[in-house]
Structure formats: structure tokens, C-alpha cells
Amino acid sequence: MRITLLTDFGTADGYVGAMKGVIAAIAPAALIDDISHEVPAADINSAAQTLSRYFFLYPVGSVHVVVVDPGVGSARRALAARLDDRVVVAPDNGILTIVLAKAQDAAVHVIANRAFMRETVSPTFHGRDIFAPCAAHLAAGLSLKDVGPPINDPVKLSMPRAVAEADGMRGEVIHVDRFGNLITNIPGELARGSVVHLNGREIGHVRHTYADVAAGTAVALIGSEDSLEIAVRGGNAAETLGAGIGAEVSTQIPG
Amino acid sequence: MRITLLTDFGTADGYVGAMKGVIAAIAPAALIDDISHEVPAADINSAAQTLSRYFFLYPVGSVHVVVVDPGVGSARRALAARLDDRVVVAPDNGILTIVLAKAQDAAVHVIANRAFMRETVSPTFHGRDIFAPCAAHLAAGLSLKDVGPPINDPVKLSMPRAVAEADGMRGEVIHVDRFGNLITNIPGELARGSVVHLNGREIGHVRHTYADVAAGTAVALIGSEDSLEIAVRGGNAAETLGAGIGAEVSTQIPG
Amino acid sequence: MRITLLTDFGTADGYVGAMKGVIAAIAPAALIDDISHEVPAADINSAAQTLSRYFFLYPVGSVHVVVVDPGVGSARRALAARLDDRVVVAPDNGILTIVLAKAQDAAVHVIANRAFMRETVSPTFHGRDIFAPCAAHLAAGLSLKDVGPPINDPVKLSMPRAVAEADGMRGEVIHVDRFGNLITNIPGELARGSVVHLNGREIGHVRHTYADVAAGTAVALIGSEDSLEIAVRGGNAAETLGAGIGAEVSTQIPG
């Protein structure tokens, strides 16, 4: 059984280590894969996107732990869900929005059964005391229904959607990755063949890959998640083009 | 068998990779859990605290490797210890101070047997040449006594302790975590019900969790390690309050 | 079976998570060891050095994935190689230069067989769509020859070599590690007994270890990879001495 971890904890404080120790004590044979602990602190939107990049690639039966949890200790619920036969535990703060939207079938439960939490639950560290033990028990065979009752109203983030215009699409940058690539909310299949503008500046036609332009040149292409992306070959588009999350992007089919 | 790694090596140079390769060659089935490689360089005190946050949560039989080792190559000893049936290997520089104090039973040995080191031992990389192979052999079943002779004088860090005053406790900030939370050396059970001051500035009563105050407001609470902690809800207390390690914290039971 | 990952992806975007998910789906029992995802973006030279620090320490049968790939989507080939019975997959951009030079026997193939790639191959993410699935299949028993045809002209980096002079060696700094240690291309066995200069400034005799000089003092020694290294005890040589990659280093055997 394989359990993945995505948090905004960093690693140096040992909080992630504490979660791993709890998992190892309950499920000694579990393979634990770090996804990241470098999500920007409390950035639920960013974590939701990151989760969507690996969740469905993992095989059925995988258990995913996601703890970006600025509301820890408040009334926000803790969730355990099964989406297309993969399990995820996470705070009910919208972090599951994208994977819920993509899943063919979904069952979402509240984590309520104290039997699967640590004996003492700190109001500030549910990663260690609720999510890690719950994930380990689920990986070890616990049935989702034994975790707590089903719900049908998990919190959803409202995400900006690209809109159709007379001659193309209008959307925005929704993520800047480590390389400075600007990832937009315009679906790739709607962008193909278009000319792209970023904040009113022409980037050019949608190309196939970085190498289709000269080094240092901006390029629009369909990224690895099938959405329109703006990059600078061998460079950092966010810095070079002075654009970040929310920057306006439009596509026009040449007339 | 499960082996954890805590170092200040970063990952990019491949030093951690070298340790993992040595472990894998000796104990091919070992599950290797990264705790962190981002301990501030040579910060023994910080590493000692980090270690204490996960050490006892891991199941008995786990093997923990800790290499924050500014004295590598000097006369400092290399240690292998069993604390409450968990094993740890580390330089003898005080890094075990907290876990030694918390353990019910402890046996500490010097790593002296060349049979369990790499054939050539670099004077600057004992992580690869002494600690990793020793940990792998211990995980694979080697008896602690075969590593080297027992000692009873491991190096201990002197750690600031909170002191009782007429109306409460006086202590200090001993750690700032990734979120900017200020973790103090005042035990939680002695702080409950108190009013807290940080550097003479009133923070307020000890609360249950972040959500008990408004966003952006400072809050004192009992942290996940059962010590008094000062946070800013949705913010960074270290930055907002201009405080760090060594800042004075006091608690007063209202008269 | 054990698979290691070295990339310049960072972790926060979930690209590494995507690679791990692909591997887990093909080889569910694979142990996945992170080496690093913090290689400086597109720094092939740095990655080649990092790879050489762990590659041969891992046991035979290990599968290593290296994706630092600024040429992704261009005509550059994708390689799978067996070097001394360890397997590595990587772009054909020189990243294997050092391990190829060190290997006793090597077979290098181009990854060409679409059966072992993801069904759709993104032109910008071969880590997920080509390298990860290929590595997982190889770890699961696929024969290297079934990946694609052998080649004998993998791209090699030209690396600066130290040269012999009348009274010693002249070389340069080729890596600065996390601690600010300056690692040179002068072989340790040729430096022993020498007096070392860095950018014309005398560092002193080659010593055994950091502790042979006072705190804060520069010291030359033979590093853990058997090359000449310049450090500052308890400090950061790169900062203190104002030197980085390319800085001139010379050794003189005292007359």
C-alpha cells in the first residue's frame, strides 16, 4: 500500500516526520511518497492544483494525504473521500475542488470516529492527530464508511473560468510553476491554432514546444495538463514578461 | 524495517543520495523516510528539537539517522543508541539531548567497529561512511553491542529552562517554525489559564486554538508539543511581533 | 526494486508527484528514493556531478531517473543505459558524462519503443510520459534492448580538467556545495602535501579535515569525492573567500 503526503509544513520542524511516524506505527509496511511540503503556507488554491497533477496517475488503492489547513482547530470538517477508487484525506476547505470535479465517482465522508484518531487531538496539528492516522488505517484496510458519515456538501473553491468571446477565449493565469511558466485556465483544445495575448501583449501563435522558438523568446503552447501555457524558452516567463497569477490571457482564431 | 534521515545537507549536492545508496546496498528492503535535509547548517539545537517531534511516534524497531555534524573529522565520537526500543545513530554533539531526557530506558554506544563502516572513511563525510552503513546494519539485525562499547557520558546541550515566579512562569522562545509560530520552553500544563506577555507586551489569555481570535491577531495557546506557543492567526508571529529565539515570555495567573 | 529520482522540478507544482504516480501504477512495489528536486533549473553540469555522488553507491539492479531537461520536446534523444549493472534513464544532454566515464562497462540505448511510454506524450513533460514509465518498466524486469536501439554517441559535456605544471597542478572550482565548500577538479592524490592557492591567495597546506584549523579559517583538504576542496571551518568558503565556480586553484609541492 502506498500513501502520499502533500503539505505546506516544510520539513525542517519535524511536523512531517511526526506524520510519517504515526503512519509507520499503524501501517508498518506502507510506502510513503512525499509529494511536496513546500506548498506556499495556507495556499489552498495552489495545493488543489498540485493535487490534481498526480492524484489520478497513482494506481487505484492509493491513499493521499493533503494538509494545507489554515482553519485547523476551527469548526471546519475533516474529510476522507474515495474518488475513482483512490482515497484522499484532507481538511474541508476546498482543496479537493479540482479532483472532485474530475472524478467519475466520488464518496465523501466526514472523519468523525475517534477510534481512528490519536488519543489526544491537538487543536493545532490535525495532520499528525487526525489525517495521518486516518490515512494509515484506510491504507491498512479500514472501510471509508467506518470513518464517519457521508456528506454531499464539501466546500468548493470558486475558480476563475475562461470565457468564450467572438473570436476566441479570454482567461487568466492560474499558476506560475517553478520554471516561471504561466499556466492558464484556457483549455488546450480551445486554444489550438490561436494567436495568444498576455496582458494585451502578443505572444504569438500556439506552438508545439519550447524548442519551436529561439532561446529567450516567449512562446505559447499546450502544457502537460492540456491547458494553454506561456513560457520563455530557456528562461522564466513570469519574470521576463512581468506576469503572475491573475494576468489576463486571450486567444484569437486568425480570421 | 524503516530508516529515517535528518540532516543539514540539503539535497542538491547528492550527499543524501550517497547515504541512501549506502543504506540500500546493505539493507535492500529498507524503507527510507526523509525527515528533513533542511535543518539550518550546523544548527544542533534545532535538530535536537526536530528529532524529538517524531522520534517516539515511530514504531519500535525503527532506525533513525541524524547527521548535523559541524565537528566531523575531529575527536568527537559517533554514537549509536537504543531509546525505548528505537535506534538512533548520530554524532556525539548534544543532538540527542531531548530524546535522551524523554526516554524511559536508554543504552548509548560509541560506533567503533570498523567492520560496519565503509572501507575508506572520509574525514569530512561520516554520514556516508559511518552513520549510514551503521544504521543499515542495525536495521538489518546487527546488535547494538557489536557496534562498539557502551558509554554513559554522551554530550548534552544546556537548554534554557522556564522558571517559576511568584505569579506564573518566565521562559523564552526556543524555536520559530515554518509558519512563524513562536514555540516557548514553558510547559503547557503550567501555562493554562494564564495571561501571556512576549517581551513585555501582552498577548492575552491562553486560548484553545488559532480560530479563537480574529485573523491577524496574536494568540497564545498550548502547541502540539504541549508547550506554550505564540502565533498570529493567518499570519507570521515572528515577523508581526518582531520576536525570535531567546525572546522573553512570561505567564501570570490572574489574581 | 528501488528507483531514484533526480530533477530540477522542485516539488510544489506536483510534477514529481506525477512521475511517482506513473511509476507506482506500473511498478506498485517499487521503493522510490528522492535524491533531489532542487537541482538549479536547467543546470546539466551540476546534475551530472550530483548523479556521480550516489550512482555507484546504490546496489546493482537499481534504476535511476534523471530529468534536468531544458531541451525537452526538441530533437534531443531520450536515453536508457546500463552502467556497471545499474540502470539510468535521462535526456541525452550530457548529464551522464561523469558516470559514463567512471563505469567499467556501459550499454546506452535510445528510448524509442512507444509501448513503454504513456499513451499521449506531452512535448513538455517527458519526465512523466517517457522517463518515469520507462524506468518503472525497467525496474519491473523489462530488458534494456526492448526499450530501443543501442547508440555509441551519447552527448558528452566538455569538463575543465586540471593540468600539470612545473611544480604542481592548476585547476578550478567546479562546484559549490550547500555549505559553501569549494570543490575543485584537482584529484586528491595529486594535491596531497601541496600548498594551495585560490585566485592567487594562499590557503595553506592540504590538511586532513576541517578541525585541523581554527574556526573561521580557510582550509584545503581532500574532500569526500577524493578531489581537492577548499572550506572555511564552521563557515562558508564561497562567501568568505568570494569565490565560486570557475575560480582558479593551484597547488605547489614545496621545493
PDB file of C-alpha atoms in Angstrom, chain C residues 26-186:
ATOM      1  CA  ILE C  26       3.435   0.352 -13.353  1.00  0.00           C
ATOM      2  CA  ALA C  27       5.597  -0.991 -10.523  1.00  0.00           C
ATOM      3  CA  PRO C  28       3.417  -0.958  -7.397  1.00  0.00           C
ATOM      4  CA  ALA C  29       6.077  -2.408  -5.105  1.00  0.00           C
ATOM      5  CA  ALA C  30       8.877  -0.063  -6.190  1.00  0.00           C
ATOM      6  CA  LEU C  31      10.705   1.788  -3.431  1.00  0.00           C
ATOM      7  CA  ILE C  32      11.103   5.354  -4.667  1.00  0.00           C
ATOM      8  CA  ASP C  33      14.018   7.330  -3.218  1.00  0.00           C
ATOM      9  CA  ASP C  34      14.143  11.062  -3.799  1.00  0.00           C
ATOM     10  CA  ILE C  35      17.663  12.219  -4.462  1.00  0.00           C
ATOM     11  CA  SER C  36      16.841  15.859  -5.111  1.00  0.00           C
ATOM     12  CA  HIS C  37      14.391  18.042  -6.956  1.00  0.00           C
ATOM     13  CA  GLU C  38      16.364  21.189  -6.168  1.00  0.00           C
ATOM     14  CA  VAL C  39      18.993  20.999  -8.897  1.00  0.00           C
ATOM     15  CA  PRO C  40      19.299  24.584 -10.182  1.00  0.00           C
ATOM     16  CA  ALA C  41      16.882  24.891 -13.126  1.00  0.00           C
ATOM     17  CA  ALA C  42      18.411  23.502 -16.347  1.00  0.00           C
ATOM     18  CA  ASP C  43      21.857  23.068 -14.750  1.00  0.00           C
ATOM     19  CA  ILE C  44      23.038  19.920 -16.516  1.00  0.00           C
ATOM     20  CA  ASN C  45      26.600  20.249 -15.267  1.00  0.00           C
ATOM     21  CA  SER C  46      25.515  20.393 -11.649  1.00  0.00           C
ATOM     22  CA  ALA C  47      23.176  17.425 -12.106  1.00  0.00           C
ATOM     23  CA  ALA C  48      25.948  15.388 -13.736  1.00  0.00           C
ATOM     24  CA  GLN C  49      28.115  15.924 -10.649  1.00  0.00           C
ATOM     25  CA  THR C  50      25.282  15.149  -8.249  1.00  0.00           C
ATOM     26  CA  LEU C  51      24.479  11.927 -10.088  1.00  0.00           C
ATOM     27  CA  SER C  52      28.094  10.798  -9.804  1.00  0.00           C
ATOM     28  CA  ARG C  53      27.987  11.115  -5.998  1.00  0.00           C
ATOM     29  CA  TYR C  54      25.388   8.361  -5.491  1.00  0.00           C
ATOM     30  CA  PHE C  55      25.081   6.357  -8.694  1.00  0.00           C
ATOM     31  CA  PHE C  56      27.649   3.643  -7.947  1.00  0.00           C
ATOM     32  CA  LEU C  57      26.868   3.505  -4.222  1.00  0.00           C
ATOM     33  CA  TYR C  58      23.411   2.120  -4.974  1.00  0.00           C
ATOM     34  CA  PRO C  59      23.329  -1.643  -5.397  1.00  0.00           C
ATOM     35  CA  VAL C  60      23.278  -3.348  -8.762  1.00  0.00           C
ATOM     36  CA  GLY C  61      19.763  -3.543 -10.122  1.00  0.00           C
ATOM     37  CA  SER C  62      18.841  -0.037  -9.008  1.00  0.00           C
ATOM     38  CA  VAL C  63      17.108   2.216 -11.525  1.00  0.00           C
ATOM     39  CA  HIS C  64      17.988   5.901 -11.550  1.00  0.00           C
ATOM     40  CA  VAL C  65      15.850   8.588 -13.162  1.00  0.00           C
ATOM     41  CA  VAL C  66      17.469  11.909 -14.006  1.00  0.00           C
ATOM     42  CA  VAL C  67      15.400  14.672 -15.554  1.00  0.00           C
ATOM     43  CA  VAL C  68      17.124  18.003 -15.973  1.00  0.00           C
ATOM     44  CA  ASP C  69      15.936  18.613 -19.448  1.00  0.00           C
ATOM     45  CA  PRO C  70      15.992  22.100 -20.940  1.00  0.00           C
ATOM     46  CA  GLY C  71      15.780  20.544 -24.404  1.00  0.00           C
ATOM     47  CA  VAL C  72      12.516  18.685 -23.755  1.00  0.00           C
ATOM     48  CA  GLY C  73      10.405  18.490 -26.881  1.00  0.00           C
ATOM     49  CA  SER C  74      13.320  19.230 -29.199  1.00  0.00           C
ATOM     50  CA  ALA C  75      15.187  16.626 -31.245  1.00  0.00           C
ATOM     51  CA  ARG C  76      17.379  15.595 -28.291  1.00  0.00           C
ATOM     52  CA  ARG C  77      17.174  11.850 -27.680  1.00  0.00           C
ATOM     53  CA  ALA C  78      15.955  10.109 -24.546  1.00  0.00           C
ATOM     54  CA  LEU C  79      18.381   7.524 -23.184  1.00  0.00           C
ATOM     55  CA  ALA C  80      18.271   4.393 -21.087  1.00  0.00           C
ATOM     56  CA  ALA C  81      21.643   2.983 -20.110  1.00  0.00           C
ATOM     57  CA  ARG C  82      23.132   0.189 -18.072  1.00  0.00           C
ATOM     58  CA  LEU C  83      26.358   1.152 -16.318  1.00  0.00           C
ATOM     59  CA  ASP C  84      28.008  -1.491 -14.126  1.00  0.00           C
ATOM     60  CA  ASP C  85      24.634  -3.227 -13.750  1.00  0.00           C
ATOM     61  CA  ARG C  86      22.771  -0.136 -12.630  1.00  0.00           C
ATOM     62  CA  VAL C  87      20.195   1.406 -14.943  1.00  0.00           C
ATOM     63  CA  VAL C  88      19.692   5.102 -15.630  1.00  0.00           C
ATOM     64  CA  VAL C  89      17.193   6.947 -17.798  1.00  0.00           C
ATOM     65  CA  ALA C  90      17.920  10.550 -18.758  1.00  0.00           C
ATOM     66  CA  PRO C  91      17.779  13.016 -21.626  1.00  0.00           C
ATOM     67  CA  ASP C  92      20.739  12.869 -23.992  1.00  0.00           C
ATOM     68  CA  ASN C  93      22.212  16.197 -22.979  1.00  0.00           C
ATOM     69  CA  GLY C  94      25.474  15.291 -21.316  1.00  0.00           C
ATOM     70  CA  ILE C  95      24.057  14.595 -17.884  1.00  0.00           C
ATOM     71  CA  LEU C  96      25.577  11.091 -17.937  1.00  0.00           C
ATOM     72  CA  THR C  97      29.086  12.304 -18.790  1.00  0.00           C
ATOM     73  CA  ILE C  98      30.723  11.570 -15.441  1.00  0.00           C
ATOM     74  CA  VAL C  99      29.055   8.236 -14.697  1.00  0.00           C
ATOM     75  CA  LEU C 100      29.793   7.064 -18.242  1.00  0.00           C
ATOM     76  CA  ALA C 101      33.445   7.940 -17.709  1.00  0.00           C
ATOM     77  CA  LYS C 102      33.567   6.058 -14.412  1.00  0.00           C
ATOM     78  CA  ALA C 103      31.683   2.926 -15.475  1.00  0.00           C
ATOM     79  CA  GLN C 104      33.626  -0.254 -16.225  1.00  0.00           C
ATOM     80  CA  ASP C 105      31.022  -1.355 -18.728  1.00  0.00           C
ATOM     81  CA  ALA C 106      28.220   0.597 -20.330  1.00  0.00           C
ATOM     82  CA  ALA C 107      25.373  -0.025 -22.749  1.00  0.00           C
ATOM     83  CA  VAL C 108      23.458   3.020 -23.915  1.00  0.00           C
ATOM     84  CA  HIS C 109      20.132   2.784 -25.754  1.00  0.00           C
ATOM     85  CA  VAL C 110      17.707   5.310 -27.158  1.00  0.00           C
ATOM     86  CA  ILE C 111      14.216   5.149 -25.689  1.00  0.00           C
ATOM     87  CA  ALA C 112      12.158   4.614 -28.812  1.00  0.00           C
ATOM     88  CA  ASN C 113       9.549   1.948 -28.103  1.00  0.00           C
ATOM     89  CA  ARG C 114       6.178   3.657 -27.710  1.00  0.00           C
ATOM     90  CA  ALA C 115       4.836   0.619 -25.842  1.00  0.00           C
ATOM     91  CA  PHE C 116       6.688   1.787 -22.742  1.00  0.00           C
ATOM     92  CA  MET C 117       5.642   5.423 -22.878  1.00  0.00           C
ATOM     93  CA  ARG C 118       2.389   6.947 -21.717  1.00  0.00           C
ATOM     94  CA  GLU C 119      -0.259   6.796 -24.396  1.00  0.00           C
ATOM     95  CA  THR C 120      -0.108  10.530 -25.003  1.00  0.00           C
ATOM     96  CA  VAL C 121       3.334  12.094 -24.759  1.00  0.00           C
ATOM     97  CA  SER C 122       3.356  15.782 -23.872  1.00  0.00           C
ATOM     98  CA  PRO C 123       6.120  17.682 -25.692  1.00  0.00           C
ATOM     99  CA  THR C 124       6.944  19.484 -22.437  1.00  0.00           C
ATOM    100  CA  PHE C 125       6.892  16.746 -19.793  1.00  0.00           C
ATOM    101  CA  HIS C 126       8.932  13.705 -20.792  1.00  0.00           C
ATOM    102  CA  GLY C 127       9.682  13.077 -17.128  1.00  0.00           C
ATOM    103  CA  ARG C 128       6.106  11.915 -16.660  1.00  0.00           C
ATOM    104  CA  ASP C 129       5.416  10.498 -20.110  1.00  0.00           C
ATOM    105  CA  ILE C 130       8.703   8.860 -21.157  1.00  0.00           C
ATOM    106  CA  PHE C 131      11.306   8.635 -18.379  1.00  0.00           C
ATOM    107  CA  ALA C 132       9.101   7.589 -15.444  1.00  0.00           C
ATOM    108  CA  PRO C 133       7.229   4.807 -17.276  1.00  0.00           C
ATOM    109  CA  CYS C 134      10.434   3.553 -18.905  1.00  0.00           C
ATOM    110  CA  ALA C 135      12.184   3.419 -15.513  1.00  0.00           C
ATOM    111  CA  ALA C 136       9.258   1.608 -13.941  1.00  0.00           C
ATOM    112  CA  HIS C 137       9.148  -0.979 -16.713  1.00  0.00           C
ATOM    113  CA  LEU C 138      12.920  -1.497 -16.456  1.00  0.00           C
ATOM    114  CA  ALA C 139      12.635  -1.891 -12.677  1.00  0.00           C
ATOM    115  CA  ALA C 140       9.839  -4.395 -13.256  1.00  0.00           C
ATOM    116  CA  GLY C 141      12.064  -6.516 -15.465  1.00  0.00           C
ATOM    117  CA  LEU C 142      11.960  -5.045 -18.972  1.00  0.00           C
ATOM    118  CA  SER C 143      15.130  -5.737 -20.922  1.00  0.00           C
ATOM    119  CA  LEU C 144      17.137  -2.696 -21.946  1.00  0.00           C
ATOM    120  CA  LYS C 145      17.258  -3.845 -25.568  1.00  0.00           C
ATOM    121  CA  ASP C 146      13.463  -3.743 -25.741  1.00  0.00           C
ATOM    122  CA  VAL C 147      13.485  -0.013 -24.974  1.00  0.00           C
ATOM    123  CA  GLY C 148      15.149   0.942 -28.223  1.00  0.00           C
ATOM    124  CA  PRO C 149      18.321   0.545 -30.273  1.00  0.00           C
ATOM    125  CA  PRO C 150      21.818   0.908 -28.824  1.00  0.00           C
ATOM    126  CA  ILE C 151      23.861   4.004 -29.614  1.00  0.00           C
ATOM    127  CA  ASN C 152      27.524   4.790 -29.140  1.00  0.00           C
ATOM    128  CA  ASP C 153      27.494   8.563 -29.305  1.00  0.00           C
ATOM    129  CA  PRO C 154      25.744   9.908 -26.215  1.00  0.00           C
ATOM    130  CA  VAL C 155      26.259  13.643 -25.749  1.00  0.00           C
ATOM    131  CA  LYS C 156      29.233  14.431 -23.505  1.00  0.00           C
ATOM    132  CA  LEU C 157      29.837  17.628 -21.589  1.00  0.00           C
ATOM    133  CA  SER C 158      33.257  19.137 -22.022  1.00  0.00           C
ATOM    134  CA  MET C 159      34.538  19.490 -18.484  1.00  0.00           C
ATOM    135  CA  PRO C 160      37.508  21.577 -17.446  1.00  0.00           C
ATOM    136  CA  ARG C 161      40.430  19.351 -16.462  1.00  0.00           C
ATOM    137  CA  ALA C 162      43.232  20.232 -14.100  1.00  0.00           C
ATOM    138  CA  VAL C 163      46.627  20.492 -15.784  1.00  0.00           C
ATOM    139  CA  ALA C 164      50.077  19.601 -14.509  1.00  0.00           C
ATOM    140  CA  GLU C 165      52.537  22.459 -14.105  1.00  0.00           C
ATOM    141  CA  ALA C 166      56.229  22.508 -13.251  1.00  0.00           C
ATOM    142  CA  ASP C 167      55.662  22.455  -9.508  1.00  0.00           C
ATOM    143  CA  GLY C 168      52.104  21.192  -9.082  1.00  0.00           C
ATOM    144  CA  MET C 169      48.631  21.400 -10.584  1.00  0.00           C
ATOM    145  CA  ARG C 170      46.407  24.144 -11.917  1.00  0.00           C
ATOM    146  CA  GLY C 171      42.660  23.636 -11.878  1.00  0.00           C
ATOM    147  CA  GLU C 172      39.451  25.358 -10.901  1.00  0.00           C
ATOM    148  CA  VAL C 173      36.404  25.271  -8.698  1.00  0.00           C
ATOM    149  CA  ILE C 174      33.754  23.091 -10.361  1.00  0.00           C
ATOM    150  CA  HIS C 175      31.101  23.007  -7.628  1.00  0.00           C
ATOM    151  CA  VAL C 176      29.998  24.962  -4.587  1.00  0.00           C
ATOM    152  CA  ASP C 177      28.042  22.817  -2.159  1.00  0.00           C
ATOM    153  CA  ARG C 178      25.321  23.750   0.328  1.00  0.00           C
ATOM    154  CA  PHE C 179      27.889  24.595   2.977  1.00  0.00           C
ATOM    155  CA  GLY C 180      29.836  26.885   0.639  1.00  0.00           C
ATOM    156  CA  ASN C 181      32.658  24.375   0.248  1.00  0.00           C
ATOM    157  CA  LEU C 182      34.591  24.891  -2.986  1.00  0.00           C
ATOM    158  CA  ILE C 183      35.100  21.607  -4.796  1.00  0.00           C
ATOM    159  CA  THR C 184      37.833  21.599  -7.419  1.00  0.00           C
ATOM    160  CA  ASN C 185      38.780  19.418 -10.365  1.00  0.00           C
ATOM    161  CA  ILE C 186      42.227  18.660  -8.918  1.00  0.00           C
TER     162      ILE C 186
END
